[in-house]
Coordinates of C-alpha atoms and ligand atoms in Angstrom, one line a residue:
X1 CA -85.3 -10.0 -118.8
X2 CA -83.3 -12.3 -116.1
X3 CA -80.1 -10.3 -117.2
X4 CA -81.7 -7.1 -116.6
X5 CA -82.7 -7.9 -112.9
X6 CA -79.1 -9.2 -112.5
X7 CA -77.6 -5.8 -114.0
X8 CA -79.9 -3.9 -111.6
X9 CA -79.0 -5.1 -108.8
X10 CA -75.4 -4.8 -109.3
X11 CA -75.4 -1.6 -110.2
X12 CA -77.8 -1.0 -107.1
X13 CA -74.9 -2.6 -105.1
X14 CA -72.2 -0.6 -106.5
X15 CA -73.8 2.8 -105.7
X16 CA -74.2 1.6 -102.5
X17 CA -71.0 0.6 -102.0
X18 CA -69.6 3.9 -103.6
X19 CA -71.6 6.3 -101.2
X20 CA -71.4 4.4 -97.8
X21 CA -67.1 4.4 -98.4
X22 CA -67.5 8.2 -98.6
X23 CA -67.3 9.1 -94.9
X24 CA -64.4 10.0 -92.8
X25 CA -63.2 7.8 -89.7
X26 CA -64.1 9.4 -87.4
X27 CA -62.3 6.4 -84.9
X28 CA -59.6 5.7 -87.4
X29 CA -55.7 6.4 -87.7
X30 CA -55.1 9.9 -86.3
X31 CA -52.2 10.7 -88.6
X32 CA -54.3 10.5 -91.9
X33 CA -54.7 13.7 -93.4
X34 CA -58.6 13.8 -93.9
X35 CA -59.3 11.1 -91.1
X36 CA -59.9 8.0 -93.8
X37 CA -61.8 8.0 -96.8
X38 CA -62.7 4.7 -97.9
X39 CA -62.7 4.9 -101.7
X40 CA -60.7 8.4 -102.2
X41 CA -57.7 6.1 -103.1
X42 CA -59.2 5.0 -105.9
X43 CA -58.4 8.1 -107.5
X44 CA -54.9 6.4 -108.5
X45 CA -55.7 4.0 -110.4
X46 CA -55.9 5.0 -113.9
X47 CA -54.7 8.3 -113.1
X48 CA -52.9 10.0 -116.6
X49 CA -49.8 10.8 -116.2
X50 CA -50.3 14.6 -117.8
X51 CA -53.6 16.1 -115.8
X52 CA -55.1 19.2 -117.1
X53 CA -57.1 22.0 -115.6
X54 CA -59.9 21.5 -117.6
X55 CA -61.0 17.6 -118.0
X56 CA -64.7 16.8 -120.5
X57 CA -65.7 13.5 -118.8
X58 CA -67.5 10.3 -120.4
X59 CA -70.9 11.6 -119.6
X60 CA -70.2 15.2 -121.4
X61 CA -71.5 13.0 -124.4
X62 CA -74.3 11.4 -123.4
X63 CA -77.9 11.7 -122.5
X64 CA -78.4 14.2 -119.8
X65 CA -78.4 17.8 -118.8
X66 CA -74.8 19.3 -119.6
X67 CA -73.0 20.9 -117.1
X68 CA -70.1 22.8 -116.1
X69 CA -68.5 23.0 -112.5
X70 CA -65.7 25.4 -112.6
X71 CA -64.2 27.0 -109.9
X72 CA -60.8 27.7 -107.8
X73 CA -58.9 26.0 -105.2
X74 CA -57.7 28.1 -102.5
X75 CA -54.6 27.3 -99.6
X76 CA -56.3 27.6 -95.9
X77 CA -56.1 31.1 -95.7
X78 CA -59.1 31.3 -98.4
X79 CA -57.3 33.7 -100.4
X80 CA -54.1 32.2 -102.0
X81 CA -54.7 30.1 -105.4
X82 CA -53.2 26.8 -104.7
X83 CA -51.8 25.2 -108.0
X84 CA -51.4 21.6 -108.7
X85 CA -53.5 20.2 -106.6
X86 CA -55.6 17.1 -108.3
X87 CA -58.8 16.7 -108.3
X88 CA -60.9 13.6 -108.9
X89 CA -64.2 13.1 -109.4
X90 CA -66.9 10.5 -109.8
X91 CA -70.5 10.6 -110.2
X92 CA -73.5 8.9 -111.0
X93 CA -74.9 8.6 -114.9
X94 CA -78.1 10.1 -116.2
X95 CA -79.8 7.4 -114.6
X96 CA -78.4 7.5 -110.9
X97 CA -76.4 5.0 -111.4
X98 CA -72.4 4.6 -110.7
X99 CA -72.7 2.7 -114.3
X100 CA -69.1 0.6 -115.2
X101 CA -68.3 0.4 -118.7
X102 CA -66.7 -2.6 -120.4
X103 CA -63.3 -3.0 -119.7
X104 CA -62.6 -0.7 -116.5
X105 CA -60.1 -2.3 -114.0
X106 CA -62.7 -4.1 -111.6
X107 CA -61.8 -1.8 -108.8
X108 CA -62.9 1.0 -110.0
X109 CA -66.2 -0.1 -111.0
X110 CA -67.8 1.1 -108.2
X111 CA -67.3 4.5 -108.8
X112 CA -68.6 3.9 -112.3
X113 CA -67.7 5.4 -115.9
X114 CA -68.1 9.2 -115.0
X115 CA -65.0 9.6 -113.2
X116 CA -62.0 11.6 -114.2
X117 CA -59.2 14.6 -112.9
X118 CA -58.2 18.0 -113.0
X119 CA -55.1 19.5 -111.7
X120 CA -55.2 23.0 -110.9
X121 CA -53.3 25.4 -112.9
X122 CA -50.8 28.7 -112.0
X123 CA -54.0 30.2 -110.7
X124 CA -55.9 27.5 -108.7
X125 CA -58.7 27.1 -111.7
X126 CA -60.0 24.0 -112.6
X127 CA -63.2 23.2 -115.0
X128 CA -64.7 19.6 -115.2
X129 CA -67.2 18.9 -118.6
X130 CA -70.0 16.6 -117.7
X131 CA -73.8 16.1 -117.1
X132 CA -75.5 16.8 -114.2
X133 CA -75.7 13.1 -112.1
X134 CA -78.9 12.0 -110.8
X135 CA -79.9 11.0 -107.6
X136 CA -79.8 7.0 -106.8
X137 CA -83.3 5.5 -108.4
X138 CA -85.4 5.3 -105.3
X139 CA -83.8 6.8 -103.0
X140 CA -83.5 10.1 -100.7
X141 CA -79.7 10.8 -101.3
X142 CA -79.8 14.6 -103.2
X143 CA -77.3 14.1 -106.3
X144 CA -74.3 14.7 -106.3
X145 CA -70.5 14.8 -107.7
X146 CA -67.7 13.0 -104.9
X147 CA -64.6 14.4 -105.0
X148 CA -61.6 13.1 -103.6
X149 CA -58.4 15.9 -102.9
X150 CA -54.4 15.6 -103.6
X151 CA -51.9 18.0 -103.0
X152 CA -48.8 17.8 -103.7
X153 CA -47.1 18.1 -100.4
X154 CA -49.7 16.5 -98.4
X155 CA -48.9 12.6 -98.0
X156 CA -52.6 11.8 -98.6
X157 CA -55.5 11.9 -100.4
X158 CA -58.4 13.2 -98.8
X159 CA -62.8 14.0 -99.3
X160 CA -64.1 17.4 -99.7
X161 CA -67.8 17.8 -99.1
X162 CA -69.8 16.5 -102.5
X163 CA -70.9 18.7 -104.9
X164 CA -74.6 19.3 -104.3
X165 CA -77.4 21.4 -106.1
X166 CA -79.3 23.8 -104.0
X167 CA -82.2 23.7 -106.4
X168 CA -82.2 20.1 -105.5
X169 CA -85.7 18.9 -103.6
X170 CA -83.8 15.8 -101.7
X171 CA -81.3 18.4 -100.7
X172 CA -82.9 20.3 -97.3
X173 CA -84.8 17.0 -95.8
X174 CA -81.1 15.5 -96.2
X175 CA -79.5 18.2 -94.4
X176 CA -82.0 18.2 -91.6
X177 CA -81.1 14.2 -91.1
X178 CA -77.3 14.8 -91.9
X179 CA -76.0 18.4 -91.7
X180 CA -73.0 19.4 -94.0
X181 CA -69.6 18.9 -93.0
X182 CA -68.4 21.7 -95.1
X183 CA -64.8 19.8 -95.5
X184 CA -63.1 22.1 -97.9
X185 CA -66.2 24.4 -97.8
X186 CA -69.9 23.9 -98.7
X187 CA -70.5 21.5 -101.9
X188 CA -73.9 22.9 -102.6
X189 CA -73.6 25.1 -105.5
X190 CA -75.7 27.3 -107.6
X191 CA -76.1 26.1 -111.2
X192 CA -76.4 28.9 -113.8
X193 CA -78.4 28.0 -117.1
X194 CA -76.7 29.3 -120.4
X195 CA -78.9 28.2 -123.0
X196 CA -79.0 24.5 -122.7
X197 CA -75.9 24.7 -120.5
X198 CA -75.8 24.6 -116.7
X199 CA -72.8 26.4 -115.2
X200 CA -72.1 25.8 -111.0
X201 CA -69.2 27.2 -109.5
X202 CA -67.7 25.7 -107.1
X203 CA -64.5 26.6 -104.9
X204 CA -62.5 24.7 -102.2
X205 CA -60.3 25.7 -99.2
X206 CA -58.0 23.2 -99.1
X207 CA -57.2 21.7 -95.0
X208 CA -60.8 23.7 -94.1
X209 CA -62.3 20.9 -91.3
X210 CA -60.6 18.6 -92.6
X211 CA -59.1 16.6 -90.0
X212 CA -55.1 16.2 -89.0
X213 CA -54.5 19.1 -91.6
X214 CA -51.0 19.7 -90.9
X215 CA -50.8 23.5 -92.0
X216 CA -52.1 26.2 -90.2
X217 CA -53.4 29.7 -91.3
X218 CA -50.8 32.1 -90.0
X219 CA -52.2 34.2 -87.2
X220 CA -49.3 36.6 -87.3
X221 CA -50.4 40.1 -84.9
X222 CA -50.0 42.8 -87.4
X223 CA -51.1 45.6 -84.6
X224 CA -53.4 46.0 -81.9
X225 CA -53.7 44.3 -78.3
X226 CA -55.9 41.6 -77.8
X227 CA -59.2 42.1 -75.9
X228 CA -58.1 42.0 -72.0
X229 CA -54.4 42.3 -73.0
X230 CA -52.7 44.7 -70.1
X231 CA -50.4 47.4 -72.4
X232 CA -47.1 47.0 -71.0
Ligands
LIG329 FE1 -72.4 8.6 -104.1

């Protein structure tokens, strides 16, 4: 019994510690891409070397509702598939907890055993296996999937917003207190059921309000005169 109270509350304090890392800094350096992420750079360490676009996590087989995020990762514009850009994600268990399994490097613990990457293929698709994470055991937070952004010719790592669930009570009260930052576009998703299977799609801009983003769209006048431009 004593080493279940123990277990709780370290898993209490590593979903704590997980989530509060997850916000951008705001008074931080003004050269990194993304502002800061406390957490994100985690996403190195145990990285495999060979990354595909379609990753089944360590919750795919355990208890929970299955689910499938699967979407496309666009360049700034919003229209151009951007390839090879990883993708990590972690997320809570069944549970709502960021639950470590035996033998994880001790850093990464925090983020617990649901954690993996995709890399983006020739066509900016990705697909990520899992279960659908709970929210934290009493608590307000909505549940959801952190994801943490590389390219491969941006220094950095950086956040997107979380994949949320709009079918998710927690989710408008949370908004109301905390609106979305839409970094990369808006994480809440629509989740699909296919038999026993729930299906969310879920795209990303890459550089869209993400702070320091050092491309830009190109504005390039095709035709026309601005409004209050004299014609020459
Ligand atoms: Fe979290």
């Amino acid at each position: 019994m004593k080493i279940l109270v123990i277990c709780k509350v370290v898993f209490i304090c590593l979903f704590f510690i997980s989530c509060n890392g997850q916000t951008s800094s705001k008074t931080g350096s003004n050269r990194i891409v993304g502002g800061g992420c406390d957490g994100c750079e985690l996403m190195y360490i145990g990285m495999p070397k060979e990354i595909h676009s379609v990753d089944t996590s360590a919750g795919w087989n355990e208890k929970g509702q299955r689910l499938i995020v699967t979407g496309t990762v666009f360049q700034l514009d919003g229209k151009t598939p951007a390839k090879d850009v990883i993708i990590y994600y972690w997320q809570t268990d069944n549970d709502g907890y960021y639950s470590p399994k035996a033998g994880m490097d001790e850093r990464t613990k925090r983020h617990g055993h649901i954690r993996g990457w995709v890399k983006t293929d020739a066509n900016g698709k990705y697909t990520i296996k899992t279960i659908r994470p709970a929210p934290y055991p009493n608590d307000v937070l909505p549940a959801h999937i952190h994801l943490s952004i590389k390219e491969p010719d941006i220094e950095n790592e950086y956040y997107t917003d979380e994949i949320n669930f709009d079918e998710d009570k927690l989710l408008i009260p949370h908004f109301k207190k905390y609106p979305q930052e839409n970094r990369g576009g808006s994480g809440v998703v629509r989740v699909l059921l296919n038999d026993n299977l729930q299906i969310a799609e879920h795209n990303i801009i890459l550089g869209l309000n993400i702070p320091n983003y050092p491309k830009k769209i190109n504005n390039e006048k095709i035709s026309g005169l601005d409004i209050g431009e004299e014609q020459l």
